Coordinates of C-alpha atoms in Angstrom, one line a residue:
X1 CA 185.1 72.0 177.5
X2 CA 184.4 70.4 180.9
X3 CA 181.8 67.6 181.4
X4 CA 179.7 69.9 183.6
X5 CA 179.7 72.6 180.9
X6 CA 178.5 70.1 178.3
X7 CA 175.8 68.8 180.6
X8 CA 174.7 72.4 181.2
X9 CA 174.6 73.0 177.4
X10 CA 172.3 70.1 176.7
X11 CA 170.1 71.1 179.6
X12 CA 169.9 74.6 178.3
X13 CA 168.8 73.3 174.9
X14 CA 166.0 71.2 176.6
X15 CA 164.9 74.2 178.7
X16 CA 164.9 76.6 175.8
X17 CA 163.1 74.3 173.4
X18 CA 160.9 72.4 175.9
X19 CA 162.4 69.0 175.1
X20 CA 163.2 66.2 177.6
X21 CA 166.7 65.8 178.9
X22 CA 168.1 62.2 178.6
X23 CA 171.1 61.1 180.5
X24 CA 172.2 57.5 181.3
X25 CA 174.4 58.4 184.2
X26 CA 172.6 61.0 186.3
X27 CA 174.9 60.3 189.3
X28 CA 177.8 61.8 187.4
X29 CA 176.1 65.2 187.4
X30 CA 177.6 67.8 189.7
X31 CA 174.5 69.9 190.2
X32 CA 176.2 72.9 191.9
X33 CA 178.9 73.0 189.2
X34 CA 176.2 73.0 186.4
X35 CA 174.2 75.8 188.1
X36 CA 177.4 77.8 188.6
X37 CA 178.4 77.5 185.0
X38 CA 174.8 78.3 183.8
X39 CA 174.9 81.4 186.1
X40 CA 178.1 82.5 184.5
X41 CA 176.3 82.3 181.1
X42 CA 173.2 84.1 182.3
X43 CA 170.9 81.1 181.8
X44 CA 170.6 79.3 185.1
X45 CA 166.9 80.0 185.4
X46 CA 166.4 78.2 182.1
X47 CA 168.3 75.1 183.1
X48 CA 167.0 74.9 186.7
X49 CA 163.6 73.3 185.9
X50 CA 165.4 70.7 183.8
X51 CA 168.0 70.0 186.4
X52 CA 165.4 69.8 189.2
X53 CA 163.8 66.8 187.6
X54 CA 167.1 64.9 187.8
X55 CA 169.0 66.2 190.9
X56 CA 168.1 67.6 194.3
X57 CA 168.5 71.3 193.8
X58 CA 165.8 72.4 196.2
X59 CA 168.2 74.8 197.9
X60 CA 168.0 76.9 194.8
X61 CA 164.2 76.9 194.5
X62 CA 163.5 80.1 196.4
X63 CA 166.2 81.9 194.4
X64 CA 164.7 80.6 191.2
X65 CA 161.2 81.7 192.1
X66 CA 162.3 85.1 193.3
X67 CA 164.4 85.7 190.2
X68 CA 161.5 84.8 187.8
X69 CA 159.0 86.9 189.8
X70 CA 161.2 89.9 189.8
X71 CA 161.8 89.6 186.1
X72 CA 158.1 89.4 185.3
X73 CA 157.5 92.4 187.5
X74 CA 160.3 94.3 185.9
X75 CA 159.0 93.5 182.4
X76 CA 155.4 94.4 183.2
X77 CA 156.6 97.8 184.6
X78 CA 159.0 98.5 181.6
X79 CA 156.4 97.6 179.0
X80 CA 154.0 100.1 180.6
X81 CA 156.7 102.7 180.3
X82 CA 157.3 101.9 176.7
X83 CA 153.5 102.2 176.1
X84 CA 153.6 105.6 177.8
X85 CA 156.4 106.7 175.5
X86 CA 154.5 105.4 172.5
X87 CA 151.2 107.1 173.6
X88 CA 153.2 110.4 173.6
X89 CA 153.5 110.0 169.9
X90 CA 157.1 108.8 170.0
X91 CA 158.2 105.9 167.7
X92 CA 159.8 103.4 170.1
X93 CA 161.1 99.9 169.2
X94 CA 161.9 97.1 171.7
X95 CA 165.3 95.5 171.0
X96 CA 166.2 91.8 172.0
X97 CA 165.7 91.1 175.7
X98 CA 162.0 90.6 176.4
X99 CA 161.3 90.1 172.7
X100 CA 163.9 87.4 172.5
X101 CA 162.5 85.7 175.6
X102 CA 159.3 85.1 173.7
X103 CA 161.2 82.6 171.5
X104 CA 161.8 80.3 174.5
X105 CA 159.4 77.6 175.6
X106 CA 159.1 79.4 179.0
X107 CA 159.7 83.1 178.3
X108 CA 159.8 84.0 182.0
X109 CA 162.8 81.8 182.5
X110 CA 165.0 83.7 180.0
X111 CA 166.2 86.6 182.2
X112 CA 168.3 89.5 180.9
X113 CA 169.9 92.2 182.9
X114 CA 168.4 95.3 181.2
X115 CA 165.9 96.5 178.6
X116 CA 166.9 98.1 175.3
X117 CA 164.7 100.3 173.1
X118 CA 165.4 102.3 170.0
X119 CA 164.1 105.9 169.4
X120 CA 164.8 108.7 166.9
X121 CA 167.6 111.0 168.2
X122 CA 165.2 114.0 167.8
X123 CA 163.0 112.4 170.5
X124 CA 165.7 112.1 173.2
X125 CA 164.6 115.1 175.3
X126 CA 160.9 114.0 175.2
X127 CA 161.8 110.5 176.4
X128 CA 164.1 111.8 179.1
X129 CA 161.3 114.0 180.4
X130 CA 158.9 111.1 180.5
X131 CA 161.4 108.8 182.3
X132 CA 162.1 111.5 184.9
X133 CA 158.4 111.9 185.7
X134 CA 158.2 108.1 186.0
X135 CA 161.0 108.0 188.7
X136 CA 164.0 107.0 186.7
X137 CA 167.5 108.2 187.5
X138 CA 169.2 109.4 184.2
X139 CA 172.9 109.0 183.6
X140 CA 174.7 111.6 181.6
X141 CA 175.2 110.5 178.0
X142 CA 178.6 111.5 176.5
X143 CA 178.7 113.2 173.1
X144 CA 179.5 110.0 171.1
X145 CA 177.5 107.5 173.1
X146 CA 174.8 105.8 171.1
X147 CA 172.5 105.2 174.0
X148 CA 171.1 106.9 177.1
X149 CA 171.1 104.9 180.4
X150 CA 168.3 105.2 182.9
X151 CA 167.6 103.2 186.1
X152 CA 164.5 102.5 188.1
X153 CA 164.1 100.6 191.4
X154 CA 161.4 98.4 189.8
X155 CA 162.1 98.6 186.1
X156 CA 165.9 98.2 186.4
X157 CA 168.3 99.4 183.7
X158 CA 166.7 100.9 180.6
X159 CA 169.1 101.6 177.7
X160 CA 167.5 104.1 175.2
X161 CA 169.3 103.7 171.9
X162 CA 169.6 106.7 169.5
X163 CA 171.5 104.4 167.1
X164 CA 171.7 100.6 167.1
X165 CA 175.5 100.7 167.8
X166 CA 178.4 103.0 168.2
X167 CA 180.2 104.6 165.3
X168 CA 183.3 102.4 165.9
X169 CA 181.3 99.2 165.9
X170 CA 179.4 100.2 162.8
X171 CA 182.4 101.3 160.8
X172 CA 185.1 98.8 161.9
X173 CA 183.3 95.6 162.9
X174 CA 180.6 95.8 160.3
X175 CA 182.3 97.9 157.6
X176 CA 179.2 100.1 157.4
X177 CA 177.6 97.3 155.4
X178 CA 174.6 96.3 157.7
X179 CA 171.5 98.2 156.6
X180 CA 168.2 98.5 158.5
X181 CA 165.4 99.5 156.1
X182 CA 162.4 97.5 157.1
X183 CA 159.3 98.9 158.8
X184 CA 158.8 98.0 162.5
X185 CA 156.4 95.2 163.1
X186 CA 154.0 94.9 166.0
X187 CA 154.1 91.9 168.4
X188 CA 152.5 91.0 171.7
X189 CA 154.4 90.5 175.0
X190 CA 152.6 89.9 178.2
X191 CA 149.3 90.9 176.4
X192 CA 150.9 94.3 175.5
X193 CA 151.5 95.3 171.9
X194 CA 155.0 96.6 171.2
X195 CA 157.0 97.4 168.1
X196 CA 160.1 95.4 167.2
X197 CA 162.5 95.4 164.2
X198 CA 161.4 93.9 160.9
X199 CA 162.2 90.2 160.5
X200 CA 165.4 90.5 158.5
X201 CA 166.5 93.7 160.3
X202 CA 166.0 91.9 163.6
X203 CA 168.1 88.9 162.4
X204 CA 170.9 91.3 161.5
X205 CA 170.7 93.0 164.8
X206 CA 170.8 89.8 166.9
X207 CA 173.7 88.6 164.8
X208 CA 175.6 91.9 165.1
X209 CA 174.9 91.9 168.9
X210 CA 176.4 88.4 169.2
X211 CA 179.4 89.2 167.0
X212 CA 180.2 92.3 168.9
X213 CA 180.3 90.5 172.2
X214 CA 182.2 87.6 170.7
X215 CA 184.9 90.0 169.4
X216 CA 185.2 91.7 172.8
X217 CA 185.6 88.3 174.5
X218 CA 182.3 87.8 176.2
X219 CA 179.6 86.1 174.2
X220 CA 177.4 83.7 176.1
X221 CA 175.4 80.7 175.0
X222 CA 172.3 82.8 175.7
X223 CA 173.2 85.1 172.8
X224 CA 173.8 82.1 170.6
X225 CA 170.4 80.6 171.6
X226 CA 168.6 83.9 170.9
X227 CA 170.0 83.9 167.4
X228 CA 169.3 80.2 166.7
X229 CA 165.8 80.3 168.0
X230 CA 165.1 83.4 165.9
X231 CA 166.4 81.7 162.7
X232 CA 164.2 78.6 163.3
X233 CA 161.1 80.6 164.1
X234 CA 161.3 82.8 161.0
X235 CA 163.2 80.5 158.7
X236 CA 160.4 80.7 156.1
X237 CA 160.4 84.5 156.1
X238 CA 164.1 85.3 156.4
X239 CA 166.1 86.2 153.2
X240 CA 168.9 83.8 154.0
X241 CA 170.5 84.3 150.6
X242 CA 171.1 88.0 151.3
X243 CA 172.0 87.2 155.0
X244 CA 174.6 84.6 154.1
X245 CA 176.1 86.8 151.4
X246 CA 176.5 89.7 153.9
X247 CA 178.1 87.3 156.5
X248 CA 180.6 86.1 153.8
X249 CA 181.4 89.7 152.8
X250 CA 182.0 90.7 156.5
X251 CA 184.0 87.4 157.1
X252 CA 181.7 86.2 159.8
X253 CA 180.2 83.3 157.9
X254 CA 182.4 80.7 159.6
X255 CA 181.4 82.0 163.0
X256 CA 177.7 81.7 162.1
X257 CA 178.3 78.2 160.9
X258 CA 180.0 77.4 164.2
X259 CA 177.0 78.8 166.1
X260 CA 174.7 76.6 164.0
X261 CA 177.0 73.7 164.8
X262 CA 176.4 74.3 168.5
X263 CA 172.7 74.2 167.8
X264 CA 172.9 70.9 166.0
X265 CA 175.3 69.1 168.4
X266 CA 174.1 70.3 171.8
X267 CA 170.6 71.8 171.4
X268 CA 169.1 69.2 169.0
X269 CA 168.3 71.7 166.2
X270 CA 168.5 71.1 162.5
X271 CA 170.4 73.3 160.1
X272 CA 171.8 72.6 156.6
X273 CA 175.1 74.5 156.7
X274 CA 177.0 74.1 160.0
X275 CA 180.4 73.4 161.5
X276 CA 180.5 71.3 164.7
X277 CA 184.2 71.4 165.2
X278 CA 184.4 75.2 165.0
X279 CA 181.3 75.2 167.3
X280 CA 183.4 73.3 170.0
X281 CA 186.2 75.9 169.6
X282 CA 183.9 78.8 170.4
X283 CA 182.3 76.9 173.3
X284 CA 185.7 76.5 174.9
X285 CA 186.2 80.2 174.6
X286 CA 182.6 80.7 175.9
X287 CA 183.2 78.6 179.0
X288 CA 186.4 80.6 179.8
X289 CA 184.9 84.1 179.3
X290 CA 181.4 83.9 180.7
X291 CA 178.5 86.2 179.9
X292 CA 180.3 89.5 179.1
X293 CA 183.9 88.6 179.8
X294 CA 185.7 88.5 183.2
X295 CA 188.7 90.8 182.6
X296 CA 187.7 94.3 181.3
X297 CA 191.2 95.5 180.5
X298 CA 192.1 92.3 178.7
X299 CA 188.9 92.4 176.6
X300 CA 189.5 96.0 175.8
X301 CA 193.0 95.0 174.5
X302 CA 191.7 92.1 172.3
X303 CA 189.0 94.4 170.9
X304 CA 191.7 97.0 169.9
X305 CA 193.9 94.2 168.5
X306 CA 191.0 92.8 166.5
X307 CA 190.2 96.2 165.0
X308 CA 193.8 96.7 164.0
X309 CA 194.0 93.3 162.3
X310 CA 190.6 93.7 160.7
X311 CA 192.3 96.1 158.1
X312 CA 188.9 97.7 157.2
X313 CA 190.5 101.2 157.3
X314 CA 194.0 102.5 157.4
X315 CA 195.9 102.6 160.7
X316 CA 195.8 106.4 160.6
X317 CA 192.0 106.5 160.2
X318 CA 191.6 103.8 162.9
X319 CA 193.5 105.9 165.3
X320 CA 191.4 108.9 164.4
X321 CA 188.2 107.0 164.9
X322 CA 189.3 105.6 168.2
X323 CA 190.3 109.0 169.5
X324 CA 187.5 111.2 168.2
X325 CA 184.6 108.8 167.5
X326 CA 185.0 106.6 170.6
X327 CA 181.9 106.6 172.9
X328 CA 183.9 108.2 175.7
X329 CA 185.3 111.6 174.7
X330 CA 189.0 112.4 175.4
X331 CA 187.8 114.8 178.2
X332 CA 185.7 112.0 179.8
X333 CA 188.5 109.5 179.6
X334 CA 190.8 112.0 181.5
X335 CA 188.1 113.3 183.8
X336 CA 185.5 110.5 184.2
X337 CA 182.2 111.4 185.9
X338 CA 181.7 110.6 189.6
X339 CA 179.7 107.4 189.0
X340 CA 182.6 106.0 186.9
X341 CA 185.2 106.9 189.5
X342 CA 183.2 105.2 192.2
X343 CA 182.7 102.1 190.0
X344 CA 186.5 102.0 189.5
X345 CA 187.0 101.8 193.2
X346 CA 187.5 105.4 194.2
X347 CA 184.7 105.4 196.7
X348 CA 185.7 108.7 198.3
X349 CA 184.6 110.4 195.0
X350 CA 181.1 110.1 196.4
X351 CA 182.1 113.4 198.1
X352 CA 181.9 116.0 195.3
X353 CA 184.8 118.0 196.8
X354 CA 187.1 114.9 196.6
X355 CA 186.4 114.2 192.9
X356 CA 189.5 116.2 191.7
X357 CA 191.7 114.0 193.9
X358 CA 190.0 110.9 192.4
X359 CA 190.9 112.2 188.9
X360 CA 194.5 112.5 189.9
X361 CA 194.4 109.1 191.6
X362 CA 192.9 107.7 188.4
X363 CA 195.6 109.2 186.1
X364 CA 198.4 107.9 188.4
X365 CA 196.8 104.4 188.5
X366 CA 196.5 104.4 184.7
X367 CA 200.2 105.3 184.2
X368 CA 201.2 102.7 186.8
X369 CA 199.1 100.0 185.2
X370 CA 200.7 100.8 181.8
X371 CA 204.1 100.4 183.4
X372 CA 203.0 97.2 185.1
X373 CA 201.5 95.7 182.0
X374 CA 204.9 96.0 180.3
X375 CA 206.4 93.9 183.0
X376 CA 203.7 91.2 182.5
X377 CA 203.6 91.6 178.8
X378 CA 204.5 88.0 178.1
X379 CA 201.4 86.6 179.9
X380 CA 199.1 89.1 178.4
X381 CA 200.5 88.6 174.9
X382 CA 199.9 84.8 175.3
X383 CA 196.2 85.4 176.1
X384 CA 195.8 87.8 173.2
X385 CA 197.7 85.4 170.9
X386 CA 195.4 82.6 171.8
X387 CA 192.3 84.8 171.1
X388 CA 193.8 86.0 167.8
X389 CA 194.4 82.4 166.8
X390 CA 190.8 81.6 167.4
X391 CA 189.4 84.5 165.3
X392 CA 192.0 83.7 162.6
X393 CA 190.8 80.1 162.5
X394 CA 187.3 81.5 162.0
X395 CA 188.7 83.6 159.1
X396 CA 187.5 86.9 160.8
X397 CA 191.0 88.5 160.4
X398 CA 194.0 88.1 158.1

């Protein structure tokens, strides 16, 4: 862990909890490096006010004000959309994001990239119709995808979950053991009432969300903070005995202790059962990977490797799940939609008549990349070996 990353961590703790940052050698702070690292973790707007009291970061002031203003505007718009969906008689629940930001000292500074809500699968068409009338662009949901994606110029990306996670995540990462059976509870965000998951259900979801991103190689300190702040706010209402038992059963108990260790050592929090040394290990990984991981192909490989070593199901069943229950169908993997082709760099696919050529191009590139990966297998295996060693030290795999 670099010095700038450690400084950024402590400032993040101060910004999130509203405490004062203390440092004997302010001249040693590389402000640009701290902001860059915070940006890679998705928390630069939280640390900016803390850093601005110590260093001259006035060049970032306009960007900070603009980011916060846009976030508030986006939240106001999206909360109105959620109310409209609710007023139509549809049961809608807000997940993480804006609800997690309310745990922070200054909620407007904790900015996320999208908004997630949960609805009943039977209400999907009704919600799609409402979003279309409100000016959203809807993206096609594949057969196994657990959420619908919609985008608005003001509201940004809205992910409408039909299930909390994918079939693969539920069955392999969480062994089908995490249950959600509490009634939704009502909370207030920006003077608007919205439904969120029950207290223990929400803890399970925030934990599962962090674990999923950690396994795929891109879990940021923001996700850790969301989880830690939630534990502290509801510590008198959470059934920790049941929660700790579930984490032990799923073999994620050491990872949760490591996250608590980060809270104790760098954020000034108090927990009874924590592991600072393991916390430092996951922070080293965190600094290297950033918010959601930097190398999509590599992180796809470590996810597959983790699932294989998890040994929750037989190798045959795992292959079956990955082929037939994966969020992208076999057809979509061979013939991805236009927007995916464009995102992968085949810009000419914007012309519908050229999409078939982009499919051929995509297949050729895939075959070539597989051949190329064999030539660089040594380096890739070293990276996977390092990641496997980390999760093994955390007792997450055999």
